[in-house]
PDB file of C-alpha atoms in Angstrom:
ATOM      1  CA  MET A   1     167.877 116.854  57.368  1.00  0.00           C
ATOM      2  CA  LYS A   2     167.225 120.501  58.295  1.00  0.00           C
ATOM      3  CA  ILE A   3     169.055 123.046  60.383  1.00  0.00           C
ATOM      4  CA  THR A   4     168.648 126.791  60.712  1.00  0.00           C
ATOM      5  CA  TYR A   5     171.565 129.186  60.536  1.00  0.00           C
ATOM      6  CA  ALA A   6     170.749 130.284  64.105  1.00  0.00           C
ATOM      7  CA  ILE A   7     170.981 126.705  65.420  1.00  0.00           C
ATOM      8  CA  LEU A   8     174.170 126.025  63.467  1.00  0.00           C
ATOM      9  CA  LYS A   9     175.860 129.028  65.058  1.00  0.00           C
ATOM     10  CA  GLU A  10     175.123 127.586  68.499  1.00  0.00           C
ATOM     11  CA  TYR A  11     177.445 124.681  67.706  1.00  0.00           C
ATOM     12  CA  CYS A  12     180.003 126.303  65.440  1.00  0.00           C
ATOM     13  CA  PRO A  13     181.003 130.020  65.347  1.00  0.00           C
ATOM     14  CA  VAL A  14     180.507 130.338  61.593  1.00  0.00           C
ATOM     15  CA  ALA A  15     180.458 133.836  60.079  1.00  0.00           C
ATOM     16  CA  ILE A  16     179.954 133.002  56.384  1.00  0.00           C
ATOM     17  CA  GLU A  17     176.844 134.224  54.580  1.00  0.00           C
ATOM     18  CA  PRO A  18     174.321 131.320  54.340  1.00  0.00           C
ATOM     19  CA  LYS A  19     174.308 131.095  50.515  1.00  0.00           C
ATOM     20  CA  THR A  20     178.118 130.982  50.404  1.00  0.00           C
ATOM     21  CA  LEU A  21     178.168 128.349  53.128  1.00  0.00           C
ATOM     22  CA  ALA A  22     175.582 126.260  51.275  1.00  0.00           C
ATOM     23  CA  ASP A  23     177.707 126.339  48.126  1.00  0.00           C
ATOM     24  CA  LEU A  24     180.814 125.362  50.106  1.00  0.00           C
ATOM     25  CA  LEU A  25     179.096 122.389  51.746  1.00  0.00           C
ATOM     26  CA  THR A  26     177.607 121.202  48.455  1.00  0.00           C
ATOM     27  CA  ARG A  27     180.993 121.340  46.698  1.00  0.00           C
ATOM     28  CA  HIS A  28     182.446 119.125  49.417  1.00  0.00           C
ATOM     29  CA  GLY A  29     179.812 116.410  49.288  1.00  0.00           C
ATOM     30  CA  VAL A  30     177.256 117.576  51.867  1.00  0.00           C
ATOM     31  CA  LYS A  31     174.592 118.699  49.430  1.00  0.00           C
ATOM     32  CA  VAL A  32     172.267 121.546  50.393  1.00  0.00           C
ATOM     33  CA  GLU A  33     169.113 120.653  48.498  1.00  0.00           C
ATOM     34  CA  ASN A  34     167.132 123.733  49.460  1.00  0.00           C
ATOM     35  CA  LEU A  35     167.736 127.092  51.128  1.00  0.00           C
ATOM     36  CA  GLU A  36     164.865 129.176  52.519  1.00  0.00           C
ATOM     37  CA  GLY A  37     164.576 132.324  54.599  1.00  0.00           C
ATOM     38  CA  GLN A  38     167.065 135.048  55.395  1.00  0.00           C
ATOM     39  CA  GLY A  39     169.739 135.758  57.988  1.00  0.00           C
ATOM     40  CA  ASP A  40     169.590 133.655  61.145  1.00  0.00           C
ATOM     41  CA  GLN A  41     166.224 132.267  60.060  1.00  0.00           C
ATOM     42  CA  THR A  42     167.715 130.699  56.929  1.00  0.00           C
ATOM     43  CA  VAL A  43     166.829 127.009  56.826  1.00  0.00           C
ATOM     44  CA  PHE A  44     169.334 124.605  55.242  1.00  0.00           C
ATOM     45  CA  GLU A  45     167.788 121.391  53.916  1.00  0.00           C
ATOM     46  CA  PHE A  46     170.378 118.714  53.209  1.00  0.00           C
ATOM     47  CA  GLU A  47     170.311 115.644  51.011  1.00  0.00           C
ATOM     48  CA  ILE A  48     172.345 113.221  53.117  1.00  0.00           C
ATOM     49  CA  THR A  49     173.684 110.207  51.257  1.00  0.00           C
ATOM     50  CA  ALA A  50     173.505 106.741  52.803  1.00  0.00           C
ATOM     51  CA  ASN A  51     177.239 106.697  53.539  1.00  0.00           C
ATOM     52  CA  ARG A  52     177.074 109.844  55.709  1.00  0.00           C
ATOM     53  CA  PRO A  53     174.746 109.034  58.626  1.00  0.00           C
ATOM     54  CA  ASP A  54     177.079 111.132  60.798  1.00  0.00           C
ATOM     55  CA  CYS A  55     175.578 114.207  59.128  1.00  0.00           C
ATOM     56  CA  LEU A  56     172.033 113.421  60.261  1.00  0.00           C
ATOM     57  CA  SER A  57     172.392 115.697  63.273  1.00  0.00           C
ATOM     58  CA  PHE A  58     173.126 119.296  64.213  1.00  0.00           C
ATOM     59  CA  ILE A  59     176.458 118.247  65.688  1.00  0.00           C
ATOM     60  CA  GLY A  60     177.386 116.300  62.563  1.00  0.00           C
ATOM     61  CA  ILE A  61     176.665 119.267  60.293  1.00  0.00           C
ATOM     62  CA  ALA A  62     178.512 121.614  62.658  1.00  0.00           C
ATOM     63  CA  ARG A  63     181.518 119.306  62.536  1.00  0.00           C
ATOM     64  CA  GLU A  64     181.573 119.508  58.733  1.00  0.00           C
ATOM     65  CA  VAL A  65     181.250 123.292  58.813  1.00  0.00           C
ATOM     66  CA  ALA A  66     184.048 123.575  61.366  1.00  0.00           C
ATOM     67  CA  LEU A  67     186.363 121.514  59.174  1.00  0.00           C
ATOM     68  CA  LEU A  68     185.569 123.395  55.965  1.00  0.00           C
ATOM     69  CA  THR A  69     185.731 126.894  57.458  1.00  0.00           C
ATOM     70  CA  LYS A  70     188.552 126.170  59.936  1.00  0.00           C
ATOM     71  CA  ALA A  71     186.277 127.390  62.708  1.00  0.00           C
ATOM     72  CA  ALA A  72     186.754 125.730  66.057  1.00  0.00           C
ATOM     73  CA  LYS A  73     183.781 123.745  67.272  1.00  0.00           C
ATOM     74  CA  ARG A  74     182.519 125.849  70.157  1.00  0.00           C
ATOM     75  CA  LYS A  75     179.890 123.813  71.938  1.00  0.00           C
ATOM     76  CA  THR A  76     180.587 120.423  73.462  1.00  0.00           C
ATOM     77  CA  LEU A  77     177.513 118.315  74.139  1.00  0.00           C
ATOM     78  CA  TYR A  78     177.276 117.835  77.862  1.00  0.00           C
ATOM     79  CA  ALA A  79     176.215 114.591  79.502  1.00  0.00           C
ATOM     80  CA  ARG A  80     174.860 115.361  82.944  1.00  0.00           C
ATOM     81  CA  SER A  81     176.062 112.922  85.578  1.00  0.00           C
ATOM     82  CA  LEU A  82     173.172 110.909  86.942  1.00  0.00           C
ATOM     83  CA  SER A  83     175.035 110.360  90.194  1.00  0.00           C
ATOM     84  CA  SER A  84     174.504 114.028  91.049  1.00  0.00           C
ATOM     85  CA  GLN A  85     170.741 113.853  90.623  1.00  0.00           C
ATOM     86  CA  LYS A  86     168.955 113.485  93.940  1.00  0.00           C
ATOM     87  CA  ARG A  87     165.864 112.083  92.251  1.00  0.00           C
ATOM     88  CA  GLY A  88     167.755 109.284  90.499  1.00  0.00           C
ATOM     89  CA  SER A  89     166.388 105.867  91.463  1.00  0.00           C
ATOM     90  CA  THR A  90     166.474 102.197  90.632  1.00  0.00           C
ATOM     91  CA  LEU A  91     163.382 100.094  90.042  1.00  0.00           C
ATOM     92  CA  HIS A  92     163.739  96.861  91.975  1.00  0.00           C
ATOM     93  CA  ALA A  93     162.268  93.742  90.378  1.00  0.00           C
ATOM     94  CA  PRO A  94     162.610  90.028  91.188  1.00  0.00           C
ATOM     95  CA  ARG A  95     165.868  88.561  89.909  1.00  0.00           C
ATOM     96  CA  SER A  96     163.883  86.108  87.814  1.00  0.00           C
ATOM     97  CA  LYS A  97     162.324  89.068  85.968  1.00  0.00           C
ATOM     98  CA  PRO A  98     164.888  91.808  85.340  1.00  0.00           C
ATOM     99  CA  PHE A  99     163.408  95.169  84.365  1.00  0.00           C
ATOM    100  CA  ILE A 100     164.902  95.088  80.851  1.00  0.00           C
ATOM    101  CA  GLN A 101     165.144  91.807  78.973  1.00  0.00           C
ATOM    102  CA  ILE A 102     166.577  91.233  75.512  1.00  0.00           C
ATOM    103  CA  LYS A 103     164.963  88.152  73.986  1.00  0.00           C
ATOM    104  CA  GLU A 104     165.396  88.882  70.305  1.00  0.00           C
ATOM    105  CA  PRO A 105     166.862  86.269  67.953  1.00  0.00           C
ATOM    106  CA  LYS A 106     170.437  86.676  66.798  1.00  0.00           C
ATOM    107  CA  LEU A 107     171.417  87.677  63.283  1.00  0.00           C
ATOM    108  CA  PRO A 108     174.820  87.342  61.578  1.00  0.00           C
ATOM    109  CA  ALA A 109     177.321  90.048  62.459  1.00  0.00           C
ATOM    110  CA  ARG A 110     177.030  93.192  60.382  1.00  0.00           C
ATOM    111  CA  PRO A 111     180.004  95.021  58.795  1.00  0.00           C
ATOM    112  CA  ASN A 112     180.273  97.242  61.875  1.00  0.00           C
ATOM    113  CA  GLY A 113     180.934  94.174  63.985  1.00  0.00           C
ATOM    114  CA  ARG A 114     177.661  94.269  65.935  1.00  0.00           C
ATOM    115  CA  SER A 115     175.395  91.254  65.883  1.00  0.00           C
ATOM    116  CA  GLY A 116     171.791  90.749  66.915  1.00  0.00           C
ATOM    117  CA  TRP A 117     168.689  92.848  66.447  1.00  0.00           C
ATOM    118  CA  CYS A 118     169.320  94.899  69.596  1.00  0.00           C
ATOM    119  CA  PRO A 119     172.901  94.691  70.879  1.00  0.00           C
ATOM    120  CA  MET A 120     172.479  97.753  73.115  1.00  0.00           C
ATOM    121  CA  TYR A 121     169.534  99.117  75.111  1.00  0.00           C
ATOM    122  CA  VAL A 122     169.686 101.884  77.725  1.00  0.00           C
ATOM    123  CA  GLY A 123     166.633 102.586  79.862  1.00  0.00           C
ATOM    124  CA  ARG A 124     166.450 105.403  82.414  1.00  0.00           C
ATOM    125  CA  ILE A 125     163.636 106.021  84.879  1.00  0.00           C
ATOM    126  CA  ILE A 126     162.683 109.639  85.538  1.00  0.00           C
ATOM    127  CA  ARG A 127     160.167 110.175  88.337  1.00  0.00           C
ATOM    128  CA  ASP A 128     157.847 113.008  89.336  1.00  0.00           C
ATOM    129  CA  VAL A 129     157.922 114.817  86.003  1.00  0.00           C
ATOM    130  CA  LYS A 130     155.542 117.617  85.140  1.00  0.00           C
ATOM    131  CA  VAL A 131     154.361 117.299  81.572  1.00  0.00           C
ATOM    132  CA  GLY A 132     153.361 120.557  79.917  1.00  0.00           C
ATOM    133  CA  PRO A 133     154.297 123.040  77.201  1.00  0.00           C
ATOM    134  CA  SER A 134     157.954 123.340  76.248  1.00  0.00           C
ATOM    135  CA  PRO A 135     159.884 126.542  76.909  1.00  0.00           C
ATOM    136  CA  ALA A 136     159.800 129.103  74.098  1.00  0.00           C
ATOM    137  CA  TRP A 137     163.347 128.424  72.880  1.00  0.00           C
ATOM    138  CA  LEU A 138     162.567 124.748  72.298  1.00  0.00           C
ATOM    139  CA  ARG A 139     159.188 125.373  70.665  1.00  0.00           C
ATOM    140  CA  ASN A 140     160.643 128.025  68.383  1.00  0.00           C
ATOM    141  CA  HIS A 141     163.597 125.887  67.301  1.00  0.00           C
ATOM    142  CA  LEU A 142     161.423 122.858  66.570  1.00  0.00           C
ATOM    143  CA  GLU A 143     158.851 124.878  64.668  1.00  0.00           C
ATOM    144  CA  SER A 144     161.584 126.552  62.599  1.00  0.00           C
ATOM    145  CA  LEU A 145     162.463 123.031  61.394  1.00  0.00           C
ATOM    146  CA  GLY A 146     158.852 122.177  60.563  1.00  0.00           C
ATOM    147  CA  LEU A 147     158.318 120.027  63.670  1.00  0.00           C
ATOM    148  CA  ARG A 148     155.175 120.383  65.777  1.00  0.00           C
ATOM    149  CA  SER A 149     155.673 121.013  69.479  1.00  0.00           C
ATOM    150  CA  ILE A 150     153.776 118.384  71.517  1.00  0.00           C
ATOM    151  CA  ASN A 151     154.889 118.627  75.151  1.00  0.00           C
ATOM    152  CA  ASN A 152     158.142 119.143  76.998  1.00  0.00           C
ATOM    153  CA  VAL A 153     159.007 115.434  77.275  1.00  0.00           C
ATOM    154  CA  VAL A 154     158.280 114.487  73.669  1.00  0.00           C
ATOM    155  CA  ASP A 155     159.888 117.705  72.424  1.00  0.00           C
ATOM    156  CA  ILE A 156     163.095 116.871  74.312  1.00  0.00           C
ATOM    157  CA  THR A 157     163.313 113.457  72.663  1.00  0.00           C
ATOM    158  CA  ASN A 158     162.788 115.062  69.243  1.00  0.00           C
ATOM    159  CA  TRP A 159     165.339 117.777  69.974  1.00  0.00           C
ATOM    160  CA  VAL A 160     168.013 115.308  71.094  1.00  0.00           C
ATOM    161  CA  LEU A 161     167.359 113.205  67.990  1.00  0.00           C
ATOM    162  CA  MET A 162     167.980 116.231  65.785  1.00  0.00           C
ATOM    163  CA  GLU A 163     170.940 117.367  67.882  1.00  0.00           C
ATOM    164  CA  THR A 164     172.814 114.057  68.211  1.00  0.00           C
ATOM    165  CA  GLY A 165     171.308 111.795  65.530  1.00  0.00           C
ATOM    166  CA  GLN A 166     170.277 109.263  68.218  1.00  0.00           C
ATOM    167  CA  PRO A 167     166.546 108.441  68.328  1.00  0.00           C
ATOM    168  CA  LEU A 168     164.919 108.261  71.774  1.00  0.00           C
ATOM    169  CA  HIS A 169     161.481 107.245  73.013  1.00  0.00           C
ATOM    170  CA  ALA A 170     159.698 108.051  76.274  1.00  0.00           C
ATOM    171  CA  PHE A 171     157.187 105.575  77.745  1.00  0.00           C
ATOM    172  CA  ASP A 172     154.732 106.306  80.522  1.00  0.00           C
ATOM    173  CA  LEU A 173     156.282 103.976  83.098  1.00  0.00           C
ATOM    174  CA  ASP A 174     153.043 103.445  85.003  1.00  0.00           C
ATOM    175  CA  LYS A 175     151.326 102.161  81.852  1.00  0.00           C
ATOM    176  CA  LEU A 176     153.890  99.382  81.314  1.00  0.00           C
ATOM    177  CA  SER A 177     152.354  96.106  82.470  1.00  0.00           C
ATOM    178  CA  GLY A 178     154.598  94.498  85.082  1.00  0.00           C
ATOM    179  CA  GLN A 179     156.823  97.578  84.757  1.00  0.00           C
ATOM    180  CA  GLN A 180     158.974  95.566  82.377  1.00  0.00           C
ATOM    181  CA  ILE A 181     160.624  96.169  79.019  1.00  0.00           C
ATOM    182  CA  ILE A 182     161.110  93.107  76.831  1.00  0.00           C
ATOM    183  CA  VAL A 183     162.858  93.472  73.485  1.00  0.00           C
ATOM    184  CA  ARG A 184     161.646  90.560  71.368  1.00  0.00           C
ATOM    185  CA  ALA A 185     160.326  89.430  68.035  1.00  0.00           C
ATOM    186  CA  ALA A 186     156.598  89.937  67.528  1.00  0.00           C
ATOM    187  CA  SER A 187     154.377  86.903  67.811  1.00  0.00           C
ATOM    188  CA  LYS A 188     152.156  85.807  64.964  1.00  0.00           C
ATOM    189  CA  GLY A 189     148.788  87.563  65.143  1.00  0.00           C
ATOM    190  CA  GLU A 190     149.907  90.418  67.405  1.00  0.00           C
ATOM    191  CA  ASN A 191     148.848  93.981  66.631  1.00  0.00           C
ATOM    192  CA  LEU A 192     149.980  97.403  67.792  1.00  0.00           C
ATOM    193  CA  VAL A 193     147.995 100.618  67.923  1.00  0.00           C
ATOM    194  CA  ALA A 194     150.728 103.195  67.333  1.00  0.00           C
ATOM    195  CA  ILE A 195     150.793 106.848  68.366  1.00  0.00           C
ATOM    196  CA  ASP A 196     149.491 107.767  64.905  1.00  0.00           C
ATOM    197  CA  ALA A 197     146.267 105.973  65.985  1.00  0.00           C
ATOM    198  CA  LYS A 198     146.666 103.324  63.259  1.00  0.00           C
ATOM    199  CA  THR A 199     146.661  99.591  63.956  1.00  0.00           C
ATOM    200  CA  TYR A 200     149.581  97.599  62.537  1.00  0.00           C
ATOM    201  CA  ALA A 201     149.575  93.844  62.035  1.00  0.00           C
ATOM    202  CA  LEU A 202     152.879  92.408  63.239  1.00  0.00           C
ATOM    203  CA  THR A 203     154.858  89.380  62.066  1.00  0.00           C
ATOM    204  CA  PRO A 204     157.642  87.337  63.723  1.00  0.00           C
ATOM    205  CA  GLU A 205     160.210  89.080  61.501  1.00  0.00           C
ATOM    206  CA  MET A 206     159.541  92.373  63.296  1.00  0.00           C
ATOM    207  CA  LEU A 207     161.290  93.559  66.437  1.00  0.00           C
ATOM    208  CA  VAL A 208     159.057  95.063  69.108  1.00  0.00           C
ATOM    209  CA  ILE A 209     159.400  96.593  72.535  1.00  0.00           C
ATOM    210  CA  ALA A 210     156.931  94.830  74.807  1.00  0.00           C
ATOM    211  CA  ASP A 211     155.835  94.955  78.428  1.00  0.00           C
ATOM    212  CA  ALA A 212     154.823  91.836  80.371  1.00  0.00           C
ATOM    213  CA  GLN A 213     151.686  91.410  78.251  1.00  0.00           C
ATOM    214  CA  LYS A 214     151.904  92.953  74.792  1.00  0.00           C
ATOM    215  CA  PRO A 215     153.926  95.048  72.331  1.00  0.00           C
ATOM    216  CA  VAL A 216     154.136  98.726  73.302  1.00  0.00           C
ATOM    217  CA  ALA A 217     156.323  99.991  70.434  1.00  0.00           C
ATOM    218  CA  LEU A 218     157.739  99.094  67.054  1.00  0.00           C
ATOM    219  CA  ALA A 219     161.450  99.025  67.829  1.00  0.00           C
ATOM    220  CA  GLY A 220     163.245 101.975  66.288  1.00  0.00           C
ATOM    221  CA  ILE A 221     160.176 103.164  64.385  1.00  0.00           C
ATOM    222  CA  MET A 222     157.189 104.305  66.448  1.00  0.00           C
ATOM    223  CA  GLY A 223     155.789 104.036  69.954  1.00  0.00           C
ATOM    224  CA  GLY A 224     152.402 102.659  70.934  1.00  0.00           C
ATOM    225  CA  LYS A 225     149.306 104.661  71.836  1.00  0.00           C
ATOM    226  CA  ASP A 226     148.726 102.855  75.130  1.00  0.00           C
ATOM    227  CA  THR A 227     152.012 103.957  76.720  1.00  0.00           C
ATOM    228  CA  GLU A 228     152.498 107.403  75.198  1.00  0.00           C
ATOM    229  CA  VAL A 229     153.359 110.370  77.407  1.00  0.00           C
ATOM    230  CA  THR A 230     150.380 112.609  78.214  1.00  0.00           C
ATOM    231  CA  GLU A 231     149.642 115.455  80.623  1.00  0.00           C
ATOM    232  CA  SER A 232     148.745 112.885  83.295  1.00  0.00           C
ATOM    233  CA  THR A 233     152.137 111.135  83.053  1.00  0.00           C
ATOM    234  CA  ARG A 234     154.243 111.324  86.210  1.00  0.00           C
ATOM    235  CA  ASN A 235     156.956 108.698  85.704  1.00  0.00           C
ATOM    236  CA  ILE A 236     158.896 108.006  82.523  1.00  0.00           C
ATOM    237  CA  LEU A 237     161.003 105.222  81.079  1.00  0.00           C
ATOM    238  CA  LEU A 238     163.381 106.815  78.574  1.00  0.00           C
ATOM    239  CA  GLU A 239     164.651 104.479  75.845  1.00  0.00           C
ATOM    240  CA  SER A 240     167.884 104.873  73.907  1.00  0.00           C
ATOM    241  CA  ALA A 241     169.109 101.919  71.886  1.00  0.00           C
ATOM    242  CA  TYR A 242     171.032 100.558  68.942  1.00  0.00           C
ATOM    243  CA  PHE A 243     168.850  98.516  66.591  1.00  0.00           C
ATOM    244  CA  ASN A 244     170.010  96.442  63.652  1.00  0.00           C
ATOM    245  CA  PRO A 245     169.565  98.561  60.489  1.00  0.00           C
ATOM    246  CA  VAL A 246     168.382  95.618  58.372  1.00  0.00           C
ATOM    247  CA  SER A 247     165.628  94.759  60.859  1.00  0.00           C
ATOM    248  CA  ILE A 248     164.407  98.361  61.028  1.00  0.00           C
ATOM    249  CA  ARG A 249     164.512  98.835  57.265  1.00  0.00           C
ATOM    250  CA  ARG A 250     162.503  95.672  56.574  1.00  0.00           C
ATOM    251  CA  THR A 251     159.816  96.508  59.119  1.00  0.00           C
ATOM    252  CA  SER A 252     159.524 100.127  58.006  1.00  0.00           C
ATOM    253  CA  ARG A 253     159.157  99.082  54.360  1.00  0.00           C
ATOM    254  CA  HIS A 254     156.721  96.268  55.113  1.00  0.00           C
ATOM    255  CA  LEU A 255     154.420  98.566  57.104  1.00  0.00           C
ATOM    256  CA  ALA A 256     154.984 101.597  54.830  1.00  0.00           C
ATOM    257  CA  LEU A 257     155.894 103.503  57.983  1.00  0.00           C
ATOM    258  CA  PRO A 258     158.995 105.707  57.539  1.00  0.00           C
ATOM    259  CA  THR A 259     159.857 107.949  60.505  1.00  0.00           C
ATOM    260  CA  ASP A 260     162.720 110.215  61.558  1.00  0.00           C
ATOM    261  CA  SER A 261     163.860 107.421  63.884  1.00  0.00           C
ATOM    262  CA  SER A 262     163.763 104.623  61.308  1.00  0.00           C
ATOM    263  CA  TYR A 263     165.558 106.857  58.807  1.00  0.00           C
ATOM    264  CA  ARG A 264     168.521 107.107  61.167  1.00  0.00           C
ATOM    265  CA  PHE A 265     168.532 103.520  62.416  1.00  0.00           C
ATOM    266  CA  GLU A 266     168.458 102.251  58.829  1.00  0.00           C
ATOM    267  CA  ARG A 267     171.653 104.177  58.112  1.00  0.00           C
ATOM    268  CA  ILE A 268     173.387 103.058  61.356  1.00  0.00           C
ATOM    269  CA  VAL A 269     173.538 105.290  64.415  1.00  0.00           C
ATOM    270  CA  ASP A 270     176.741 105.733  66.397  1.00  0.00           C
ATOM    271  CA  PRO A 271     176.741 103.049  69.150  1.00  0.00           C
ATOM    272  CA  LYS A 272     178.949 105.292  71.297  1.00  0.00           C
ATOM    273  CA  GLY A 273     176.221 107.928  71.293  1.00  0.00           C
ATOM    274  CA  VAL A 274     173.455 105.746  72.768  1.00  0.00           C
ATOM    275  CA  ALA A 275     174.213 106.457  76.438  1.00  0.00           C
ATOM    276  CA  THR A 276     175.352 110.042  75.817  1.00  0.00           C
ATOM    277  CA  ALA A 277     172.088 111.002  74.097  1.00  0.00           C
ATOM    278  CA  SER A 278     170.119 109.445  76.946  1.00  0.00           C
ATOM    279  CA  GLN A 279     172.045 111.479  79.502  1.00  0.00           C
ATOM    280  CA  ARG A 280     171.612 114.616  77.417  1.00  0.00           C
ATOM    281  CA  ALA A 281     167.835 114.155  77.449  1.00  0.00           C
ATOM    282  CA  VAL A 282     167.800 113.549  81.193  1.00  0.00           C
ATOM    283  CA  GLY A 283     169.789 116.757  81.685  1.00  0.00           C
ATOM    284  CA  LEU A 284     167.246 118.734  79.670  1.00  0.00           C
TER     285      LEU A 284
END
């Protein structure tokens, strides 16, 4: 987990020199593994233990800093009301085929009280988007953390993941067969060409996001090549969900495919943040 001093100050009005702050955090259990750069461009790299998934976000780190330095948390994450958006719309589908279907098998309840492989899935449709380069502030912030800027839509999903700790994924809506999302177990013999251009052999123990015909993403891990957002994309389906950590961990290990998303899902994301992160991305 990385954050720059400049980004941290956007969420918490800290005035302590970076090295002193790093020592303070480390002494109180949020270990700063590496410190690079100077002044506002100082990059904090944290070693987050498995019991502190709340610190896998800018807001989580800012909360810790606010507590330790007695600085009031300055910035509250806004969730833009969709009701005020003139372009908000609903995709109408036959009642026999709802737009989002959860067909995954059930697992025993986990310690957090949530059962199933996907107990929560939020999908939002955003129409008439213009895909292109991100604004300078977003590109600069992402690059300062070692993340490559791709386009404004993908960059927003990456930014919100880093900001809130909630992974998101954007599908090209028009490339979804039947314009459906089906959360289900993979079928024996199915494959997925992921956005890293590699083909992955799937098994029934793996949870996938599928359209009416085939898998289009490895749930909580990586999206598929066929439905990725490109410059020609005009309509988007934005996914925000809670996936069972055991399911994600097993699939990620089996395929040797660790990602920023799987890292967070494996350690349990905050279920209350699923809808908020989605709204945050829509606002951006």
